[in-house]
Amino acid sequence: MNEPQHDLDAGARVAYTPRRGKATAPPLTGTVAGAPVFDRYTSETWIPVQPDGSAADTEPALVRRGDILEFEAGG
Protein backbone atom coordinates (compact mmCIF):
# COMPACT_ATOMS: atom_id res chain seq x y z
CA MET A 1 0.00 0.00 0.00
CA ASN A 2 1.51 3.29 -1.09
CA GLU A 3 -0.49 6.27 0.06
CA PRO A 4 -0.32 9.42 -2.09
CA GLN A 5 1.61 12.36 -0.69
CA HIS A 6 0.50 15.12 -3.05
CA ASP A 7 0.97 17.68 -0.31
CA LEU A 8 4.66 16.83 -0.05
CA ASP A 9 5.82 16.98 -3.66
CA ALA A 10 9.39 18.00 -4.51
CA GLY A 11 9.95 21.67 -3.78
CA ALA A 12 7.58 21.88 -0.80
CA ARG A 13 8.99 23.66 2.25
CA VAL A 14 8.74 21.69 5.48
CA ALA A 15 9.42 22.03 9.20
CA TYR A 16 10.19 18.77 10.98
CA THR A 17 11.32 17.43 14.31
CA PRO A 18 14.97 16.47 14.61
CA ARG A 19 15.94 12.83 15.00
CA ARG A 20 14.77 11.10 18.13
CA GLY A 21 16.62 11.87 21.34
CA LYS A 22 16.65 15.64 20.79
CA ALA A 23 13.20 16.40 22.18
CA THR A 24 14.10 19.93 23.29
CA ALA A 25 15.72 20.94 19.99
CA PRO A 26 13.82 23.43 17.81
CA PRO A 27 12.24 22.16 14.57
CA LEU A 28 14.43 21.94 11.50
CA THR A 29 13.43 23.25 8.07
CA GLY A 30 14.19 22.22 4.53
CA THR A 31 12.89 21.51 1.04
CA VAL A 32 11.41 18.22 -0.15
CA ALA A 33 13.98 16.82 -2.60
CA GLY A 34 12.04 14.01 -4.24
CA ALA A 35 9.16 11.58 -4.12
CA PRO A 36 8.13 9.99 -0.81
CA VAL A 37 9.33 6.43 -0.23
CA PHE A 38 7.06 3.88 1.46
CA ASP A 39 8.82 1.11 3.40
CA ARG A 40 6.42 -1.81 3.34
CA TYR A 41 8.35 -3.69 6.04
CA THR A 42 7.97 -0.98 8.65
CA SER A 43 4.86 0.71 7.22
CA GLU A 44 6.68 4.06 7.36
CA THR A 45 6.64 6.72 4.67
CA TRP A 46 9.95 8.56 4.37
CA ILE A 47 10.31 12.00 2.80
CA PRO A 48 13.69 13.03 1.31
CA VAL A 49 14.42 16.54 2.64
CA GLN A 50 17.33 18.83 1.76
CA PRO A 51 17.97 20.60 5.08
CA ASP A 52 18.36 24.38 4.97
CA GLY A 53 22.00 25.41 4.98
CA SER A 54 23.32 22.14 3.57
CA ALA A 55 25.51 22.00 0.47
CA ALA A 56 23.74 21.27 -2.82
CA ASP A 57 25.64 17.98 -3.22
CA THR A 58 24.68 16.71 0.26
CA GLU A 59 22.44 13.62 0.32
CA PRO A 60 18.91 14.53 1.43
CA ALA A 61 17.89 13.45 4.92
CA LEU A 62 15.10 10.88 5.12
CA VAL A 63 12.40 12.21 7.45
CA ARG A 64 9.46 10.15 8.70
CA ARG A 65 6.16 11.50 7.41
CA GLY A 66 4.93 11.67 10.99
CA ASP A 67 7.85 13.92 12.00
CA ILE A 68 6.85 16.66 9.56
CA LEU A 69 5.16 19.37 11.58
CA GLU A 70 4.05 21.70 8.80
CA PHE A 71 4.54 22.25 5.10
CA GLU A 72 4.04 24.83 2.39
CA ALA A 73 3.50 23.54 -1.13
CA GLY A 74 6.31 24.27 -3.56
CA GLY A 75 5.70 26.45 -6.53
XYZ file of N, CA and C in Angstrom, residues 1 5 8 10 14 17 24 28 34 42 49-50 60 62 67 72 75:
51
model
N 0.845 -1.171 0.000
C 0.000 0.000 0.000
C 0.889 1.233 0.000
N 1.083 11.273 -1.512
C 1.611 12.356 -0.687
C 1.638 13.640 -1.504
N 3.223 16.784 -0.291
C 4.662 16.833 -0.053
C 5.462 16.524 -1.320
N 8.080 17.347 -4.467
C 9.386 17.999 -4.506
C 9.210 19.514 -4.585
N 9.234 22.417 4.315
C 8.745 21.690 5.480
C 9.499 22.095 6.743
N 10.608 17.658 13.054
C 11.316 17.435 14.310
C 12.657 16.773 14.017
N 14.161 18.504 22.984
C 14.103 19.933 23.286
C 14.649 20.794 22.155
N 13.550 21.659 12.617
C 14.435 21.936 11.496
C 13.580 22.265 10.281
N 12.462 15.074 -3.342
C 12.040 14.006 -4.239
C 10.739 13.374 -3.783
N 8.218 -1.698 7.403
C 7.973 -0.976 8.652
C 6.697 -0.143 8.600
N 14.416 15.098 2.384
C 14.419 16.540 2.643
C 15.851 17.061 2.580
N 16.041 18.126 1.801
C 17.334 18.826 1.762
C 17.278 19.872 2.870
N 20.057 14.098 0.633
C 18.908 14.527 1.435
C 18.732 13.634 2.666
N 16.384 11.555 5.186
C 15.098 10.877 5.118
C 14.353 11.154 6.418
N 7.006 12.916 11.346
C 7.853 13.918 11.998
C 7.758 15.277 11.335
N 4.563 23.839 3.317
C 4.042 24.830 2.393
C 4.346 24.312 1.007
N 6.327 25.789 -5.411
C 5.695 26.448 -6.526
C 6.639 26.607 -7.598
